[in-house]
Amino acid sequence: MPIPLWAGRYIGLPFRDHGRDRSGLDCWGLVRLVLSEQFGCMLPSFAQEYPHSRATEKISDVILREIPLWDAVQAGAERAGDVIVLRLCGKPLHVGTVLGDAHMLHIESGINSAIERYDGTRWKDRVFGFYRYRKVF
């Protein structure tokens, strides 16, 4: 599946702890923005539930708590709009939005939002899973 044209509207957005709009976003904020604007899906903010993006234990708690509200998707069956959860330091701490063709849109501290392959050297061994929000499709 090719990368959707709308993905270009999200490249280069700045990182900001707890960010929830185009002036600055953290990884959950970017997922939340994309799913809202492209799929009409309103996700909880969680902005006040962790002190900052480097507070890894709190972020993993938030992500893992949210996962039961989603359907797990087998690797290879993911599609645009699914959420990819990635491990950092061995824990599921990072999220991005699947775009198709093994590409994701994501953002990290110190790096503006970007499209990156999740089957490449940097991420392939860090994929925790793919999830589809029940109200999206």
mmCIF file of N, CA and C in Angstrom:
data_model
loop_
_atom_site.group_PDB
_atom_site.id
_atom_site.type_symbol
_atom_site.label_atom_id
_atom_site.label_comp_id
_atom_site.label_asym_id
_atom_site.label_seq_id
_atom_site.Cartn_x
_atom_site.Cartn_y
_atom_site.Cartn_z
ATOM 1 N N MET A 1 0.852 -1.166 0.000
ATOM 2 C CA MET A 1 0.000 0.000 0.000
ATOM 3 C C MET A 1 0.903 1.235 0.000
ATOM 4 N N PRO A 2 0.712 2.155 -0.938
ATOM 5 C CA PRO A 2 1.551 3.356 -0.979
ATOM 6 C C PRO A 2 1.262 4.297 0.189
ATOM 7 N N ILE A 3 2.217 5.149 0.475
ATOM 8 C CA ILE A 3 2.052 6.155 1.533
ATOM 9 C C ILE A 3 0.991 7.151 1.081
ATOM 10 N N PRO A 4 -0.002 7.446 1.930
ATOM 11 C CA PRO A 4 -1.063 8.377 1.527
ATOM 12 C C PRO A 4 -0.532 9.809 1.375
ATOM 13 N N LEU A 5 -1.122 10.544 0.454
ATOM 14 C CA LEU A 5 -0.695 11.923 0.198
ATOM 15 C C LEU A 5 -0.829 12.819 1.422
ATOM 16 N N TRP A 6 -1.842 12.557 2.258
ATOM 17 C CA TRP A 6 -2.044 13.411 3.423
ATOM 18 C C TRP A 6 -0.866 13.374 4.404
ATOM 19 N N ALA A 7 -0.039 12.361 4.331
ATOM 20 C CA ALA A 7 1.083 12.220 5.270
ATOM 21 C C ALA A 7 2.035 13.411 5.195
ATOM 22 N N GLY A 8 2.167 14.002 4.022
ATOM 23 C CA GLY A 8 3.065 15.136 3.856
ATOM 24 C C GLY A 8 2.702 16.334 4.713
ATOM 25 N N ARG A 9 1.444 16.439 5.110
ATOM 26 C CA ARG A 9 1.007 17.564 5.947
ATOM 27 C C ARG A 9 1.530 17.479 7.377
ATOM 28 N N TYR A 10 2.115 16.353 7.728
ATOM 29 C CA TYR A 10 2.572 16.143 9.105
ATOM 30 C C TYR A 10 4.091 16.090 9.229
ATOM 31 N N ILE A 11 4.807 16.203 8.136
ATOM 32 C CA ILE A 11 6.270 16.157 8.167
ATOM 33 C C ILE A 11 6.810 17.495 8.662
ATOM 34 N N GLY A 12 7.758 17.440 9.579
ATOM 35 C CA GLY A 12 8.442 18.634 10.053
ATOM 36 C C GLY A 12 7.786 19.354 11.210
ATOM 37 N N LEU A 13 6.741 18.782 11.797
ATOM 38 C CA LEU A 13 6.129 19.415 12.967
ATOM 39 C C LEU A 13 7.104 19.316 14.140
ATOM 40 N N PRO A 14 7.160 20.342 14.975
ATOM 41 C CA PRO A 14 8.154 20.345 16.060
ATOM 42 C C PRO A 14 7.751 19.475 17.249
ATOM 43 N N PHE A 15 8.763 18.978 17.940
ATOM 44 C CA PHE A 15 8.543 18.213 19.164
ATOM 45 C C PHE A 15 8.329 19.173 20.333
ATOM 46 N N ARG A 16 7.400 18.805 21.204
ATOM 47 C CA ARG A 16 7.211 19.510 22.475
ATOM 48 C C ARG A 16 6.605 18.529 23.471
ATOM 49 N N ASP A 17 7.207 18.438 24.657
ATOM 50 C CA ASP A 17 6.637 17.589 25.703
ATOM 51 C C ASP A 17 5.170 17.943 25.903
ATOM 52 N N HIS A 18 4.323 16.942 25.965
ATOM 53 C CA HIS A 18 2.888 17.083 26.181
ATOM 54 C C HIS A 18 2.184 17.832 25.054
ATOM 55 N N GLY A 19 2.864 18.080 23.951
ATOM 56 C CA GLY A 19 2.261 18.826 22.856
ATOM 57 C C GLY A 19 1.084 18.097 22.235
ATOM 58 N N ARG A 20 0.029 18.844 21.960
ATOM 59 C CA ARG A 20 -1.185 18.248 21.411
ATOM 60 C C ARG A 20 -1.732 19.014 20.202
ATOM 61 N N ASP A 21 -0.915 19.911 19.621
ATOM 62 C CA ASP A 21 -1.352 20.605 18.416
ATOM 63 C C ASP A 21 -0.135 20.875 17.532
ATOM 64 N N ARG A 22 -0.367 21.454 16.386
ATOM 65 C CA ARG A 22 0.689 21.643 15.393
ATOM 66 C C ARG A 22 1.828 22.553 15.852
ATOM 67 N N SER A 23 1.651 23.287 16.940
ATOM 68 C CA SER A 23 2.742 24.127 17.438
ATOM 69 C C SER A 23 3.811 23.287 18.137
ATOM 70 N N GLY A 24 3.499 22.043 18.465
ATOM 71 C CA GLY A 24 4.443 21.126 19.089
ATOM 72 C C GLY A 24 3.729 19.893 19.588
ATOM 73 N N LEU A 25 4.352 18.729 19.386
ATOM 74 C CA LEU A 25 3.729 17.445 19.702
ATOM 75 C C LEU A 25 4.738 16.486 20.299
ATOM 76 N N ASP A 26 4.267 15.594 21.161
ATOM 77 C CA ASP A 26 5.073 14.430 21.515
ATOM 78 C C ASP A 26 4.523 13.268 20.686
ATOM 79 N N CYS A 27 5.037 12.067 20.884
ATOM 80 C CA CYS A 27 4.644 10.961 19.996
ATOM 81 C C CYS A 27 3.150 10.648 20.092
ATOM 82 N N TRP A 28 2.589 10.633 21.306
ATOM 83 C CA TRP A 28 1.146 10.377 21.439
ATOM 84 C C TRP A 28 0.348 11.537 20.853
ATOM 85 N N GLY A 29 0.823 12.756 21.035
ATOM 86 C CA GLY A 29 0.144 13.918 20.478
ATOM 87 C C GLY A 29 0.059 13.848 18.965
ATOM 88 N N LEU A 30 1.117 13.374 18.315
ATOM 89 C CA LEU A 30 1.108 13.245 16.850
ATOM 90 C C LEU A 30 0.127 12.160 16.405
ATOM 91 N N VAL A 31 0.154 11.013 17.066
ATOM 92 C CA VAL A 31 -0.805 9.955 16.740
ATOM 93 C C VAL A 31 -2.228 10.489 16.903
ATOM 94 N N ARG A 32 -2.461 11.148 17.989
ATOM 95 C CA ARG A 32 -3.789 11.698 18.296
ATOM 96 C C ARG A 32 -4.228 12.709 17.226
ATOM 97 N N LEU A 33 -3.322 13.593 16.808
ATOM 98 C CA LEU A 33 -3.624 14.590 15.783
ATOM 99 C C LEU A 33 -3.965 13.930 14.443
ATOM 100 N N VAL A 34 -3.144 12.990 14.023
ATOM 101 C CA VAL A 34 -3.369 12.311 12.735
ATOM 102 C C VAL A 34 -4.694 11.552 12.741
ATOM 103 N N LEU A 35 -4.944 10.779 13.794
ATOM 104 C CA LEU A 35 -6.183 10.002 13.814
ATOM 105 C C LEU A 35 -7.413 10.902 13.892
ATOM 106 N N SER A 36 -7.287 12.035 14.533
ATOM 107 C CA SER A 36 -8.394 12.987 14.596
ATOM 108 C C SER A 36 -8.651 13.617 13.226
ATOM 109 N N GLU A 37 -7.607 14.166 12.617
ATOM 110 C CA GLU A 37 -7.775 14.895 11.357
ATOM 111 C C GLU A 37 -8.053 13.988 10.164
ATOM 112 N N GLN A 38 -7.462 12.822 10.138
ATOM 113 C CA GLN A 38 -7.609 11.954 8.962
ATOM 114 C C GLN A 38 -8.703 10.902 9.088
ATOM 115 N N PHE A 39 -9.035 10.528 10.315
ATOM 116 C CA PHE A 39 -9.985 9.431 10.506
ATOM 117 C C PHE A 39 -11.163 9.803 11.397
ATOM 118 N N GLY A 40 -11.213 11.054 11.869
ATOM 119 C CA GLY A 40 -12.326 11.505 12.703
ATOM 120 C C GLY A 40 -12.398 10.806 14.047
ATOM 121 N N CYS A 41 -11.253 10.399 14.554
ATOM 122 C CA CYS A 41 -11.178 9.614 15.782
ATOM 123 C C CYS A 41 -10.613 10.478 16.909
ATOM 124 N N MET A 42 -11.375 10.672 17.962
ATOM 125 C CA MET A 42 -10.923 11.488 19.089
ATOM 126 C C MET A 42 -10.354 10.569 20.183
ATOM 127 N N LEU A 43 -9.068 10.678 20.402
ATOM 128 C CA LEU A 43 -8.389 9.865 21.412
ATOM 129 C C LEU A 43 -8.153 10.696 22.667
ATOM 130 N N PRO A 44 -8.042 10.046 23.815
ATOM 131 C CA PRO A 44 -7.748 10.783 25.048
ATOM 132 C C PRO A 44 -6.387 11.484 24.945
ATOM 133 N N SER A 45 -6.234 12.585 25.641
ATOM 134 C CA SER A 45 -5.013 13.374 25.571
ATOM 135 C C SER A 45 -3.852 12.738 26.342
ATOM 136 N N PHE A 46 -4.081 12.328 27.560
ATOM 137 C CA PHE A 46 -3.048 11.795 28.451
ATOM 138 C C PHE A 46 -1.942 12.801 28.742
ATOM 139 N N ALA A 47 -2.092 14.053 28.337
ATOM 140 C CA ALA A 47 -1.013 15.038 28.480
ATOM 141 C C ALA A 47 -0.596 15.254 29.924
ATOM 142 N N GLN A 48 -1.489 15.090 30.855
ATOM 143 C CA GLN A 48 -1.149 15.333 32.258
ATOM 144 C C GLN A 48 -0.785 14.053 33.005
ATOM 145 N N GLU A 49 -0.686 12.942 32.302
ATOM 146 C CA GLU A 49 -0.477 11.670 32.980
ATOM 147 C C GLU A 49 0.982 11.226 33.058
ATOM 148 N N TYR A 50 1.885 12.028 32.547
ATOM 149 C CA TYR A 50 3.302 11.742 32.701
ATOM 150 C C TYR A 50 4.056 13.066 32.750
ATOM 151 N N PRO A 51 5.136 13.125 33.512
ATOM 152 C CA PRO A 51 5.811 14.408 33.731
ATOM 153 C C PRO A 51 6.513 14.976 32.497
ATOM 154 N N HIS A 52 7.167 14.152 31.699
ATOM 155 C CA HIS A 52 7.808 14.603 30.464
ATOM 156 C C HIS A 52 8.126 13.389 29.621
ATOM 157 N N SER A 53 8.516 13.608 28.373
ATOM 158 C CA SER A 53 8.701 12.507 27.427
ATOM 159 C C SER A 53 9.785 11.533 27.842
ATOM 160 N N ARG A 54 10.696 11.928 28.714
ATOM 161 C CA ARG A 54 11.763 11.026 29.135
ATOM 162 C C ARG A 54 11.407 10.251 30.395
ATOM 163 N N ALA A 55 10.216 10.444 30.903
ATOM 164 C CA ALA A 55 9.767 9.695 32.083
ATOM 165 C C ALA A 55 9.216 8.360 31.591
ATOM 166 N N THR A 56 10.120 7.472 31.232
ATOM 167 C CA THR A 56 9.769 6.275 30.480
ATOM 168 C C THR A 56 8.759 5.369 31.172
ATOM 169 N N GLU A 57 8.863 5.216 32.455
ATOM 170 C CA GLU A 57 7.923 4.328 33.134
ATOM 171 C C GLU A 57 6.492 4.827 32.978
ATOM 172 N N LYS A 58 6.280 6.117 33.137
ATOM 173 C CA LYS A 58 4.929 6.671 33.042
ATOM 174 C C LYS A 58 4.366 6.556 31.630
ATOM 175 N N ILE A 59 5.185 6.816 30.599
ATOM 176 C CA ILE A 59 4.693 6.705 29.229
ATOM 177 C C ILE A 59 4.292 5.273 28.933
ATOM 178 N N SER A 60 5.115 4.308 29.333
ATOM 179 C CA SER A 60 4.758 2.918 29.053
ATOM 180 C C SER A 60 3.474 2.540 29.766
ATOM 181 N N ASP A 61 3.260 3.047 30.974
ATOM 182 C CA ASP A 61 2.003 2.772 31.677
ATOM 183 C C ASP A 61 0.809 3.288 30.882
ATOM 184 N N VAL A 62 0.932 4.501 30.345
ATOM 185 C CA VAL A 62 -0.157 5.099 29.565
ATOM 186 C C VAL A 62 -0.418 4.295 28.299
ATOM 187 N N ILE A 63 0.650 3.962 27.572
ATOM 188 C CA ILE A 63 0.491 3.208 26.326
ATOM 189 C C ILE A 63 -0.112 1.835 26.600
ATOM 190 N N LEU A 64 0.416 1.128 27.574
ATOM 191 C CA LEU A 64 -0.090 -0.215 27.853
ATOM 192 C C LEU A 64 -1.523 -0.181 28.369
ATOM 193 N N ARG A 65 -1.896 0.851 29.098
ATOM 194 C CA ARG A 65 -3.279 0.967 29.560
ATOM 195 C C ARG A 65 -4.226 1.205 28.383
ATOM 196 N N GLU A 66 -3.774 1.940 27.387
ATOM 197 C CA GLU A 66 -4.617 2.270 26.234
ATOM 198 C C GLU A 66 -4.792 1.085 25.284
ATOM 199 N N ILE A 67 -3.803 0.203 25.193
ATOM 200 C CA ILE A 67 -3.821 -0.897 24.225
ATOM 201 C C ILE A 67 -5.084 -1.760 24.289
ATOM 202 N N PRO A 68 -5.631 -2.087 25.458
ATOM 203 C CA PRO A 68 -6.827 -2.948 25.458
ATOM 204 C C PRO A 68 -8.039 -2.342 24.732
ATOM 205 N N LEU A 69 -8.025 -1.045 24.485
ATOM 206 C CA LEU A 69 -9.129 -0.408 23.769
ATOM 207 C C LEU A 69 -8.976 -0.529 22.257
ATOM 208 N N TRP A 70 -7.935 -1.180 21.828
ATOM 209 C CA TRP A 70 -7.612 -1.316 20.414
ATOM 210 C C TRP A 70 -7.574 -2.794 20.045
ATOM 211 N N ASP A 71 -7.683 -3.082 18.767
ATOM 212 C CA ASP A 71 -7.530 -4.448 18.283
ATOM 213 C C ASP A 71 -6.105 -4.648 17.814
ATOM 214 N N ALA A 72 -5.472 -5.735 18.270
ATOM 215 C CA ALA A 72 -4.126 -6.058 17.807
ATOM 216 C C ALA A 72 -4.204 -6.460 16.340
ATOM 217 N N VAL A 73 -3.195 -6.071 15.575
ATOM 218 C CA VAL A 73 -3.122 -6.374 14.150
ATOM 219 C C VAL A 73 -1.845 -7.166 13.917
ATOM 220 N N GLN A 74 -1.956 -8.275 13.201
ATOM 221 C CA GLN A 74 -0.768 -9.080 12.926
ATOM 222 C C GLN A 74 0.187 -8.320 12.018
ATOM 223 N N ALA A 75 1.473 -8.484 12.271
ATOM 224 C CA ALA A 75 2.485 -7.873 11.405
ATOM 225 C C ALA A 75 2.248 -8.350 9.978
ATOM 226 N N GLY A 76 2.268 -7.437 9.053
ATOM 227 C CA GLY A 76 1.988 -7.734 7.652
ATOM 228 C C GLY A 76 0.566 -7.378 7.249
ATOM 229 N N ALA A 77 -0.327 -7.239 8.234
ATOM 230 C CA ALA A 77 -1.715 -6.870 7.966
ATOM 231 C C ALA A 77 -2.003 -5.419 8.357
ATOM 232 N N GLU A 78 -0.983 -4.709 8.839
ATOM 233 C CA GLU A 78 -1.185 -3.314 9.244
ATOM 234 C C GLU A 78 -1.455 -2.448 8.017
ATOM 235 N N ARG A 79 -2.170 -1.333 8.262
ATOM 236 C CA ARG A 79 -2.501 -0.413 7.171
ATOM 237 C C ARG A 79 -2.516 1.025 7.695
ATOM 238 N N ALA A 80 -2.620 1.956 6.777
ATOM 239 C CA ALA A 80 -2.605 3.371 7.139
ATOM 240 C C ALA A 80 -3.653 3.645 8.214
ATOM 241 N N GLY A 81 -3.220 4.345 9.250
ATOM 242 C CA GLY A 81 -4.103 4.671 10.368
ATOM 243 C C GLY A 81 -3.910 3.773 11.570
ATOM 244 N N ASP A 82 -3.257 2.636 11.397
ATOM 245 C CA ASP A 82 -2.945 1.794 12.544
ATOM 246 C C ASP A 82 -1.833 2.458 13.341
ATOM 247 N N VAL A 83 -1.730 2.085 14.596
ATOM 248 C CA VAL A 83 -0.695 2.634 15.462
ATOM 249 C C VAL A 83 0.360 1.560 15.683
ATOM 250 N N ILE A 84 1.607 1.965 15.561
ATOM 251 C CA ILE A 84 2.723 1.074 15.845
ATOM 252 C C ILE A 84 3.281 1.470 17.203
ATOM 253 N N VAL A 85 3.486 0.480 18.054
ATOM 254 C CA VAL A 85 4.096 0.695 19.365
ATOM 255 C C VAL A 85 5.504 0.116 19.288
ATOM 256 N N LEU A 86 6.468 0.923 19.701
ATOM 257 C CA LEU A 86 7.874 0.550 19.594
ATOM 258 C C LEU A 86 8.530 0.519 20.964
ATOM 259 N N ARG A 87 9.483 -0.389 21.105
ATOM 260 C CA ARG A 87 10.231 -0.500 22.350
ATOM 261 C C ARG A 87 11.442 0.437 22.318
ATOM 262 N N LEU A 88 11.644 1.109 23.422
ATOM 263 C CA LEU A 88 12.871 1.861 23.685
ATOM 264 C C LEU A 88 13.354 1.384 25.047
ATOM 265 N N CYS A 89 14.616 1.123 25.165
ATOM 266 C CA CYS A 89 15.165 0.585 26.422
ATOM 267 C C CYS A 89 14.431 -0.692 26.818
ATOM 268 N N GLY A 90 13.973 -1.461 25.844
ATOM 269 C CA GLY A 90 13.291 -2.729 26.094
ATOM 270 C C GLY A 90 11.839 -2.618 26.499
ATOM 271 N N LYS A 91 11.301 -1.401 26.580
ATOM 272 C CA LYS A 91 9.913 -1.205 27.027
ATOM 273 C C LYS A 91 9.103 -0.512 25.942
ATOM 274 N N PRO A 92 7.801 -0.787 25.870
ATOM 275 C CA PRO A 92 6.967 -0.122 24.862
ATOM 276 C C PRO A 92 6.734 1.341 25.239
ATOM 277 N N LEU A 93 7.560 2.216 24.672
ATOM 278 C CA LEU A 93 7.570 3.615 25.096
ATOM 279 C C LEU A 93 7.277 4.609 23.987
ATOM 280 N N HIS A 94 7.176 4.164 22.768
ATOM 281 C CA HIS A 94 7.077 5.096 21.640
ATOM 282 C C HIS A 94 5.969 4.637 20.699
ATOM 283 N N VAL A 95 5.256 5.602 20.135
ATOM 284 C CA VAL A 95 4.185 5.281 19.187
ATOM 285 C C VAL A 95 4.353 6.104 17.923
ATOM 286 N N GLY A 96 3.822 5.567 16.850
ATOM 287 C CA GLY A 96 3.782 6.244 15.566
ATOM 288 C C GLY A 96 2.542 5.798 14.820
ATOM 289 N N THR A 97 2.294 6.425 13.694
ATOM 290 C CA THR A 97 1.150 6.074 12.861
ATOM 291 C C THR A 97 1.642 5.357 11.613
ATOM 292 N N VAL A 98 1.096 4.182 11.347
ATOM 293 C CA VAL A 98 1.438 3.438 10.140
ATOM 294 C C VAL A 98 0.901 4.195 8.931
ATOM 295 N N LEU A 99 1.738 4.284 7.893
ATOM 296 C CA LEU A 99 1.336 4.948 6.658
ATOM 297 C C LEU A 99 1.155 3.969 5.513
ATOM 298 N N GLY A 100 1.781 2.821 5.590
ATOM 299 C CA GLY A 100 1.753 1.830 4.522
ATOM 300 C C GLY A 100 3.158 1.594 4.010
ATOM 301 N N ASP A 101 3.343 0.483 3.313
ATOM 302 C CA ASP A 101 4.633 0.132 2.727
ATOM 303 C C ASP A 101 5.761 0.177 3.764
ATOM 304 N N ALA A 102 5.471 -0.292 4.979
ATOM 305 C CA ALA A 102 6.426 -0.372 6.093
ATOM 306 C C ALA A 102 6.980 0.993 6.508
ATOM 307 N N HIS A 103 6.188 2.039 6.335
ATOM 308 C CA HIS A 103 6.571 3.386 6.758
ATOM 309 C C HIS A 103 5.656 3.853 7.877
ATOM 310 N N MET A 104 6.236 4.660 8.764
ATOM 311 C CA MET A 104 5.460 5.247 9.851
ATOM 312 C C MET A 104 5.768 6.737 9.928
ATOM 313 N N LEU A 105 4.837 7.455 10.501
ATOM 314 C CA LEU A 105 5.020 8.857 10.839
ATOM 315 C C LEU A 105 5.212 8.895 12.347
ATOM 316 N N HIS A 106 6.279 9.546 12.807
ATOM 317 C CA HIS A 106 6.509 9.613 14.244
ATOM 318 C C HIS A 106 7.325 10.846 14.571
ATOM 319 N N ILE A 107 7.468 11.109 15.861
ATOM 320 C CA ILE A 107 8.221 12.263 16.335
ATOM 321 C C ILE A 107 8.943 11.864 17.619
ATOM 322 N N GLU A 108 10.134 12.408 17.795
ATOM 323 C CA GLU A 108 10.930 12.123 18.987
ATOM 324 C C GLU A 108 11.493 13.420 19.542
ATOM 325 N N SER A 109 11.865 13.398 20.787
ATOM 326 C CA SER A 109 12.496 14.555 21.415
ATOM 327 C C SER A 109 13.737 14.949 20.621
ATOM 328 N N GLY A 110 13.813 16.220 20.255
ATOM 329 C CA GLY A 110 14.959 16.719 19.512
ATOM 330 C C GLY A 110 14.884 16.532 18.015
ATOM 331 N N ILE A 111 13.824 15.868 17.536
ATOM 332 C CA ILE A 111 13.678 15.604 16.101
ATOM 333 C C ILE A 111 12.258 15.961 15.682
ATOM 334 N N ASN A 112 12.122 16.737 14.626
ATOM 335 C CA ASN A 112 10.796 17.049 14.103
ATOM 336 C C ASN A 112 10.133 15.785 13.567
ATOM 337 N N SER A 113 8.815 15.835 13.385
ATOM 338 C CA SER A 113 8.091 14.670 12.883
ATOM 339 C C SER A 113 8.625 14.280 11.503
ATOM 340 N N ALA A 114 8.657 12.983 11.266
ATOM 341 C CA ALA A 114 9.260 12.465 10.040
ATOM 342 C C ALA A 114 8.630 11.133 9.668
ATOM 343 N N ILE A 115 8.826 10.764 8.433
ATOM 344 C CA ILE A 115 8.436 9.441 7.954
ATOM 345 C C ILE A 115 9.687 8.576 7.961
ATOM 346 N N GLU A 116 9.537 7.383 8.493
ATOM 347 C CA GLU A 116 10.681 6.478 8.597
ATOM 348 C C GLU A 116 10.197 5.045 8.419
ATOM 349 N N ARG A 117 11.051 4.196 7.895
ATOM 350 C CA ARG A 117 10.714 2.774 7.751
ATOM 351 C C ARG A 117 10.784 2.105 9.129
ATOM 352 N N TYR A 118 9.826 1.241 9.409
ATOM 353 C CA TYR A 118 9.899 0.501 10.669
ATOM 354 C C TYR A 118 10.438 -0.899 10.468
ATOM 355 N N ASP A 119 10.748 -1.252 9.224
ATOM 356 C CA ASP A 119 11.386 -2.543 8.974
ATOM 357 C C ASP A 119 12.875 -2.381 8.685
ATOM 358 N N GLY A 120 13.388 -1.181 8.893
ATOM 359 C CA GLY A 120 14.804 -0.911 8.686
ATOM 360 C C GLY A 120 15.622 -1.240 9.923
ATOM 361 N N THR A 121 16.898 -1.056 9.824
ATOM 362 C CA THR A 121 17.848 -1.408 10.881
ATOM 363 C C THR A 121 17.491 -0.786 12.226
ATOM 364 N N ARG A 122 17.097 0.470 12.244
ATOM 365 C CA ARG A 122 16.863 1.169 13.514
ATOM 366 C C ARG A 122 15.671 0.627 14.293
ATOM 367 N N TRP A 123 14.590 0.254 13.610
ATOM 368 C CA TRP A 123 13.341 -0.064 14.308
ATOM 369 C C TRP A 123 12.899 -1.521 14.240
ATOM 370 N N LYS A 124 13.359 -2.313 13.289
ATOM 371 C CA LYS A 124 12.762 -3.633 13.061
ATOM 372 C C LYS A 124 12.745 -4.543 14.285
ATOM 373 N N ASP A 125 13.755 -4.461 15.120
ATOM 374 C CA ASP A 125 13.796 -5.302 16.320
ATOM 375 C C ASP A 125 13.122 -4.651 17.523
ATOM 376 N N ARG A 126 12.558 -3.477 17.323
ATOM 377 C CA ARG A 126 11.910 -2.746 18.419
ATOM 378 C C ARG A 126 10.391 -2.726 18.309
ATOM 379 N N VAL A 127 9.846 -3.329 17.268
ATOM 380 C CA VAL A 127 8.391 -3.310 17.095
ATOM 381 C C VAL A 127 7.733 -4.160 18.182
ATOM 382 N N PHE A 128 6.916 -3.528 18.983
ATOM 383 C CA PHE A 128 6.162 -4.213 20.035
ATOM 384 C C PHE A 128 4.854 -4.753 19.467
ATOM 385 N N GLY A 129 4.226 -3.990 18.578
ATOM 386 C CA GLY A 129 2.984 -4.443 17.966
ATOM 387 C C GLY A 129 2.285 -3.343 17.190
ATOM 388 N N PHE A 130 1.250 -3.771 16.467
ATOM 389 C CA PHE A 130 0.403 -2.863 15.694
ATOM 390 C C PHE A 130 -1.000 -2.938 16.269
ATOM 391 N N TYR A 131 -1.681 -1.795 16.290
ATOM 392 C CA TYR A 131 -3.006 -1.722 16.896
ATOM 393 C C TYR A 131 -3.924 -0.847 16.067
ATOM 394 N N ARG A 132 -5.169 -1.277 15.981
ATOM 395 C CA ARG A 132 -6.179 -0.539 15.216
ATOM 396 C C ARG A 132 -7.282 -0.107 16.162
ATOM 397 N N TYR A 133 -7.526 1.189 16.181
ATOM 398 C CA TYR A 133 -8.608 1.723 17.006
ATOM 399 C C TYR A 133 -9.933 1.275 16.435
ATOM 400 N N ARG A 134 -10.782 0.729 17.240
ATOM 401 C CA ARG A 134 -12.025 0.113 16.767
ATOM 402 C C ARG A 134 -12.945 1.055 16.014
ATOM 403 N N LYS A 135 -12.880 2.344 16.312
ATOM 404 C CA LYS A 135 -13.788 3.304 15.673
ATOM 405 C C LYS A 135 -13.252 3.869 14.366
ATOM 406 N N VAL A 136 -12.024 3.497 13.969
ATOM 407 C CA VAL A 136 -11.430 4.049 12.760
ATOM 408 C C VAL A 136 -11.952 3.342 11.520
ATOM 409 N N PHE A 137 -12.019 2.016 11.533
ATOM 410 C CA PHE A 137 -12.355 1.281 10.301
ATOM 411 C C PHE A 137 -13.633 0.484 10.476
#
